[in-house]
Amino acid sequence: MELSTLWFLLIALLFIGYFVLEGFDFGVGMLLPVLGRDERERRVMINTIGPVWDGNEVWLITAGGAMFAAFPEWYASLFSGFYLPLLLILLALILRGVAFEYRGKRPAASWKRRWDWCIVFGSAVPAFLWGVAFANIVRGVPLNAEHDYTGNLFTLLNLYAVLGGLTTVALFLTHGAIFIALKTVGGIRHRANLLAERLGVFAVLAAALFLGVTLLRRATPAAVVLAVLAALCLIGGLIANRMPSRTDPAGRREGWAFVGTAAAIALAVASLFADLYPFVLPSTVDPLTNSLTVGNASSTPYTLKIMTWVAVVFTPLVLLYQGWTYWVFRRRIGTSHIPEEPAPAPASGGRAV
C-alpha cells in the first residue's frame, strides 16, 4: 500500500473517532434544556461529558494536522473554500468551551440559563455544519485548474448538503440521548431512553435518505457494504434501547444501544470516505483534470515516511490515555451525586433572614 493511501485511511479513521466521540458530546449539549428539568439535572448531564469533551476534540485537531502535513493541497483548497463554515464551527466550539467553564461562576439562574443556551448553540452549529461540509466534500465543489474554490457560501448550502447536516444532527441527538441513558440513573435515564426512541426514527429516515442519495450518485462496492452495515447497526442500537436489561430491572440495554449508534456513525463516515476514494476533493467543473486526488494532493514520500513513524510511536499512547480516562469515569451518576449549591451571601449591610 502506498503511503498516501495509508494516510488517507488514517485521516478517515481520525474523523471517524471524532464523529463517534464528539457526536454524543454534541447530542448531550443540544438536549440540555430538553432532558434537564432543573439545575441539578442539567449539572448531571454536563458532568456526564465533563471529563471527556475536551479530549474528544483532540481527534479533530489531529485530523486537521494530519491533513495539513500529508495532503497540503487538500488542506489549502478545503480550508480556503470552506473558510466561513469552518470559522463558524470554530467560534461555536470556543463558545461551547467557555460556556462549560463559566456557567457555574455565578449562582443566578438567569446567568446559568444564558450559558446553557450557548452550550446548545455551540453544539448544534458544528453538528449541522460538519454534515454540510462532508456532504460537499463527497459531492464535489467547483474547483478551477489551480484547485482554487470558485463558489460561495450559498454554493455549499445546496439541498444535498443541507440533508447531510440534518442527518448528522439527528444522529448526534440520538447518540447523545442514548449516552445520557447509559451514564445516568433515575428519571433522567428513563426520559433519555424514551427520547432516543423518538429521535431514532428521524435518524433512521434521514440517514437512509442521505446515504441512499449518496450511493445513487457514485457508489463503490465497499461504500455500499459499509452503508448497509451502518443502517443495520443503527436499527440494532435502537432495538437494544427498547429491550429491558437482564441485570438492572429499572433500565434497558443502553450499553449495546450505544455500541450500535457508535458503530452506525463510524460505518456511515467510513462509507463516505470509501465513496470518495481516490478523490479527496472532487471538482464539479472538470472532474477529470481539476479534482484533487490522493496522488496529486499528497506530500512527498519522505514527508509521509517521517509522519508514519511519528504516528506509530505516539498514536498508541494517545489511545491508551483516552481509554484510561473513559475507564476512570465509567460509572453512572444522578442528582444524588450533585451537591446542593450554597445560598448566595447577603448583600453588604443587609441582614440574613
C-alpha positions as MATLAB code, in Angstrom:
seq = 'MELSTLWFLLIALLFIGYFVLEGFDFGVGMLLPVLGRDERERRVMINTIGPVWDGNEVWLITAGGAMFAAFPEWYASLFSGFYLPLLLILLALILRGVAFEYRGKRPAASWKRRWDWCIVFGSAVPAFLWGVAFANIVRGVPLNAEHDYTGNLFTLLNLYAVLGGLTTVALFLTHGAIFIALKTVGGIRHRANLLAERLGVFAVLAAALFLGVTLLRRATPAAVVLAVLAALCLIGGLIANRMPSRTDPAGRREGWAFVGTAAAIALAVASLFADLYPFVLPSTVDPLTNSLTVGNASSTPYTLKIMTWVAVVFTPLVLLYQGWTYWVFRRRIGTSHIPEEPAPAPASGGRAV';
ca = [
       0.000    0.000    0.000;
       1.284    3.461   -0.899;
       1.879    5.858    1.991;
      -0.538    8.408    0.503;
      -3.334    5.838    0.587;
      -2.333    4.826    4.107;
      -2.605    8.424    5.287;
      -5.960    8.820    3.567;
      -7.160    5.866    5.641;
      -5.608    7.282    8.826;
      -7.308   10.645    8.308;
     -10.580    8.810    7.715;
     -10.005    6.931   10.989;
      -9.365   10.198   12.857;
     -12.584   11.743   11.575;
     -14.465    8.550   12.448;
     -13.160    8.782   16.009;
     -14.068   12.458   16.171;
     -17.647   11.997   14.996;
     -18.266    8.987   17.233;
     -16.900   10.625   20.392;
     -17.751   14.268   19.800;
     -21.088   13.151   18.391;
     -22.510   12.226   21.790;
     -20.957   15.425   23.222;
     -22.924   17.464   20.706;
     -26.049   15.421   21.410;
     -25.817   15.989   25.166;
     -25.289   19.707   24.616;
     -28.283   20.044   22.291;
     -30.508   18.099   24.693;
     -29.505   20.104   27.767;
     -32.753   22.149   28.061;
     -34.869   19.214   26.865;
     -33.888   16.500   29.356;
     -32.625   18.722   32.172;
     -35.754   19.781   34.018;
     -33.935   21.648   36.789;
     -30.452   22.867   37.611;
     -29.300   19.634   39.270;
     -30.378   17.519   36.293;
     -28.611   19.872   33.903;
     -25.488   19.588   36.037;
     -25.796   15.801   35.846;
     -25.909   15.990   32.049;
     -22.894   18.270   31.861;
     -20.982   16.037   34.272;
     -21.524   13.012   32.020;
     -19.300   14.636   29.394;
     -17.275   16.925   31.668;
     -14.177   14.683   31.930;
     -14.045   13.804   28.210;
     -15.454   16.526   25.951;
     -12.181   18.441   25.549;
     -10.227   15.221   24.981;
     -12.683   14.238   22.249;
     -11.784   17.409   20.330;
      -8.173   16.211   20.110;
      -9.304   13.881   17.314;
     -10.317   16.891   15.208;
      -7.067   18.755   15.904;
      -5.052   15.679   14.982;
      -7.085   15.110   11.809;
      -6.528   18.721   10.734;
      -2.803   18.483   11.448;
      -2.513   15.189    9.576;
      -4.374   16.656    6.601;
      -2.070   19.696    6.574;
       1.079   17.574    6.623;
       0.021   14.637    4.451;
      -2.212   16.413    1.905;
      -1.319   20.135    1.826;
      -3.222   20.739   -1.428;
      -6.358   19.209    0.068;
      -5.935   21.243    3.253;
      -5.373   24.501    1.340;
      -8.334   24.102   -1.017;
     -10.659   22.854    1.704;
      -9.878   25.488    4.316;
      -9.951   28.350    1.822;
     -13.144   27.252    0.092;
     -14.917   26.251    3.310;
     -13.482   29.174    5.279;
     -16.764   30.638    6.563;
     -18.423   27.339    7.640;
     -15.208   26.183    9.330;
     -14.845   29.572   11.044;
     -18.414   29.272   12.352;
     -17.605   25.777   13.645;
     -14.509   27.098   15.406;
     -16.369   30.015   17.003;
     -19.184   27.702   18.135;
     -16.695   25.281   19.708;
     -14.980   28.161   21.513;
     -18.328   29.443   22.780;
     -19.274   25.964   23.993;
     -15.983   25.545   25.858;
     -16.339   28.943   27.506;
     -19.920   28.111   28.498;
     -18.865   24.889   30.231;
     -16.353   26.854   32.292;
     -18.408   29.933   33.107;
     -21.945   28.671   33.745;
     -21.062   27.784   37.347;
     -19.298   31.053   38.161;
     -22.482   32.699   39.473;
     -25.492   31.227   41.300;
     -28.077   33.316   39.431;
     -30.498   31.198   37.378;
     -30.532   33.749   34.542;
     -26.724   33.563   34.299;
     -26.771   29.769   34.033;
     -29.667   29.831   31.549;
     -27.788   32.108   29.152;
     -24.708   29.896   29.237;
     -26.878   26.797   28.788;
     -28.202   28.219   25.528;
     -24.615   28.939   24.497;
     -23.913   25.220   25.015;
     -26.935   24.348   22.879;
     -25.836   26.751   20.132;
     -22.200   25.661   20.373;
     -23.273   22.033   19.937;
     -25.959   22.421   17.249;
     -23.965   24.610   14.852;
     -20.977   22.239   14.495;
     -23.290   19.212   14.379;
     -25.103   20.717   11.386;
     -22.142   22.305    9.590;
     -19.958   19.195    9.778;
     -22.673   17.327    7.897;
     -22.846   20.152    5.353;
     -19.059   20.144    4.928;
     -18.690   16.400    4.425;
     -21.644   16.244    2.057;
     -19.938   18.861   -0.122;
     -16.606   17.037    0.049;
     -18.245   13.848   -1.235;
     -20.461   15.646   -3.779;
     -17.671   17.850   -5.073;
     -17.260   21.607   -5.288;
     -16.300   23.997   -8.108;
     -12.505   23.934   -8.380;
     -10.554   25.590  -11.193;
      -7.360   24.312  -12.778;
      -5.306   25.720   -9.863;
      -7.521   23.803   -7.417;
      -8.980   27.051   -6.078;
     -12.589   27.089   -4.877;
     -14.695   29.325   -7.165;
     -18.076   29.110   -5.403;
     -19.521   30.943   -2.413;
     -21.345   30.145    0.813;
     -24.651   29.508   -0.961;
     -22.918   27.024   -3.252;
     -22.186   24.945   -0.163;
     -25.760   25.230    1.146;
     -27.276   23.029   -1.560;
     -30.126   20.617   -0.830;
     -27.846   17.582   -0.629;
     -25.527   19.328    1.854;
     -28.435   20.557    3.988;
     -29.727   16.967    4.079;
     -26.266   15.892    5.233;
     -26.371   18.493    8.019;
     -29.818   17.411    9.186;
     -28.634   13.784    9.154;
     -25.665   14.467   11.417;
     -27.863   16.476   13.791;
     -30.394   13.625   14.008;
     -27.681   11.001   14.509;
     -25.885   13.025   17.181;
     -29.120   13.732   19.048;
     -29.940   10.015   19.135;
     -26.356    9.114   20.052;
     -26.360   11.722   22.825;
     -29.705   10.610   24.264;
     -28.500    7.011   24.485;
     -25.242    8.172   26.082;
     -27.199   10.086   28.739;
     -29.283    6.974   29.436;
     -26.069    4.941   29.687;
     -24.426    7.342   32.144;
     -27.302    8.352   34.465;
     -29.804    6.912   36.913;
     -33.333    7.833   37.868;
     -35.848    9.883   35.959;
     -33.388   11.447   33.568;
     -32.280    7.982   32.434;
     -35.872    6.940   31.740;
     -36.668   10.130   29.813;
     -33.470    9.784   27.779;
     -34.477    6.239   26.787;
     -37.893    7.384   25.614;
     -36.487   10.360   23.739;
     -33.898    8.179   21.999;
     -36.744    6.034   20.640;
     -38.434    9.053   19.058;
     -35.251   10.648   17.787;
     -34.078    7.329   16.399;
     -36.972    7.227   13.919;
     -35.909   10.546   12.397;
     -32.253    9.489   12.438;
     -33.012    6.281   10.518;
     -35.087    8.122    7.909;
     -32.579   10.946    7.455;
     -29.563    8.629    7.305;
     -31.269    6.252    4.871;
     -32.227    9.131    2.567;
     -28.798   10.779    2.703;
     -26.776    7.589    2.214;
     -29.212    6.440   -0.474;
     -28.788    9.660   -2.466;
     -25.017    9.475   -1.965;
     -24.770    5.925   -3.264;
     -27.062    6.630   -6.209;
     -24.749    9.410   -7.352;
     -21.498    7.437   -7.239;
     -21.128    4.207   -5.341;
     -18.309    1.748   -4.849;
     -18.985   -1.789   -3.601;
     -17.167   -1.027   -0.334;
     -19.275    2.104    0.217;
     -22.496    0.162   -0.326;
     -21.494   -2.586    2.115;
     -20.474   -0.055    4.775;
     -23.695    1.929    4.337;
     -25.833   -1.210    4.745;
     -23.890   -2.202    7.848;
     -24.337    1.320    9.244;
     -28.092    1.082    8.774;
     -28.232   -2.334   10.457;
     -26.162   -1.098   13.414;
     -28.388    1.950   13.891;
     -31.545   -0.147   13.825;
     -29.933   -2.704   16.134;
     -28.960    0.026   18.579;
     -32.499    1.371   18.672;
     -33.867   -2.139   19.251;
     -31.420   -2.651   22.124;
     -32.580    0.647   23.609;
     -36.106   -0.788   23.864;
     -35.095   -4.108   25.400;
     -35.133   -4.473   29.217;
     -31.818   -5.071   30.910;
     -31.152   -8.532   32.344;
     -29.123   -7.177   35.249;
     -30.993   -3.935   36.008;
     -34.811   -4.146   36.139;
     -35.055   -0.330   36.068;
     -33.114    0.069   32.826;
     -32.638   -1.100   29.298;
     -29.669   -2.366   27.327;
     -28.124    1.071   26.908;
     -24.615   -0.356   26.572;
     -25.488   -2.302   23.434;
     -27.605    0.605   22.213;
     -24.606    2.922   22.497;
     -22.398    0.411   20.690;
     -24.996    0.292   17.915;
     -25.231    4.062   17.384;
     -21.439    4.449   17.674;
     -20.893    1.735   15.078;
     -23.551    3.279   12.829;
     -21.814    6.674   12.854;
     -18.400    5.079   12.332;
     -19.576    2.956    9.410;
     -21.504    5.846    7.834;
     -18.408    8.076    7.862;
     -16.318    5.166    6.555;
     -18.854    4.747    3.760;
     -18.418    8.398    2.755;
     -14.625    8.050    2.628;
     -14.915    4.791    0.678;
     -17.203    6.545   -1.793;
     -14.756    9.472   -2.031;
     -11.551    7.483   -2.726;
      -9.334    8.014   -4.739;
     -10.512   11.632   -4.700;
     -10.039   13.854   -1.686;
     -11.947   16.842   -3.118;
     -13.719   16.289   -6.449;
     -14.287   19.197   -8.822;
     -17.721   19.758  -10.336;
     -16.212   21.977  -13.073;
     -13.920   19.404  -14.677;
     -13.774   16.207  -12.602;
     -11.001   14.609  -14.659;
      -8.441   17.423  -14.562;
      -9.418   19.794  -11.721;
     -10.149   17.303   -8.938;
      -7.798   16.690   -6.040;
      -6.869   13.047   -5.573;
      -4.808   11.019   -3.148;
      -1.996   11.166   -5.670;
      -1.840   14.839   -6.724;
      -2.681   16.331   -3.297;
      -0.194   14.420   -1.126;
       3.145   15.453    0.317;
       6.462   13.928   -0.750;
       7.116   10.259    0.091;
       9.866   11.296    2.518;
       7.450   13.530    4.474;
       4.866   10.760    4.620;
       7.515    8.297    5.794;
       8.544   10.533    8.713;
       4.899   11.121    9.642;
       4.242    7.389    9.626;
       6.990    6.707   12.167;
       5.736    9.530   14.390;
       2.200    8.108   14.227;
       3.439    4.611   15.064;
       5.077    5.896   18.251;
       2.541    8.394   19.584;
      -0.881    7.113   18.430;
      -0.964    4.123   20.842;
      -0.036    6.421   23.744;
      -2.890    8.805   22.969;
      -5.366    5.940   22.612;
      -4.267    4.376   25.901;
      -4.604    7.680   27.753;
      -8.059    8.413   26.376;
      -9.209    4.859   27.035;
      -7.976    5.153   30.622;
      -9.952    8.399   31.028;
     -13.189    6.724   29.936;
     -12.490    3.787   32.235;
     -11.941    6.011   35.284;
     -15.182    7.934   34.682;
     -17.273    4.938   33.635;
     -19.844    4.924   36.473;
     -23.360    6.280   36.306;
     -24.304    9.485   38.096;
     -27.573   11.038   39.252;
     -28.918   14.025   41.121;
     -27.956   12.377   44.414;
     -24.310   12.829   43.408;
     -24.741   16.563   42.806;
     -24.360   18.649   45.979;
     -26.725   21.499   46.680;
     -25.336   24.879   45.735;
     -24.758   27.210   48.692;
     -27.233   30.023   49.098;
     -25.927   33.377   47.891;
     -24.415   35.562   50.633;
     -26.485   38.574   51.731;
     -25.585   41.931   50.262;
     -23.219   44.138   52.220;
     -25.074   45.892   55.045;
     -28.042   43.570   54.714;
     -29.425   41.118   57.246;
     -29.741   37.384   56.673;
     -33.256   36.030   57.005;
];
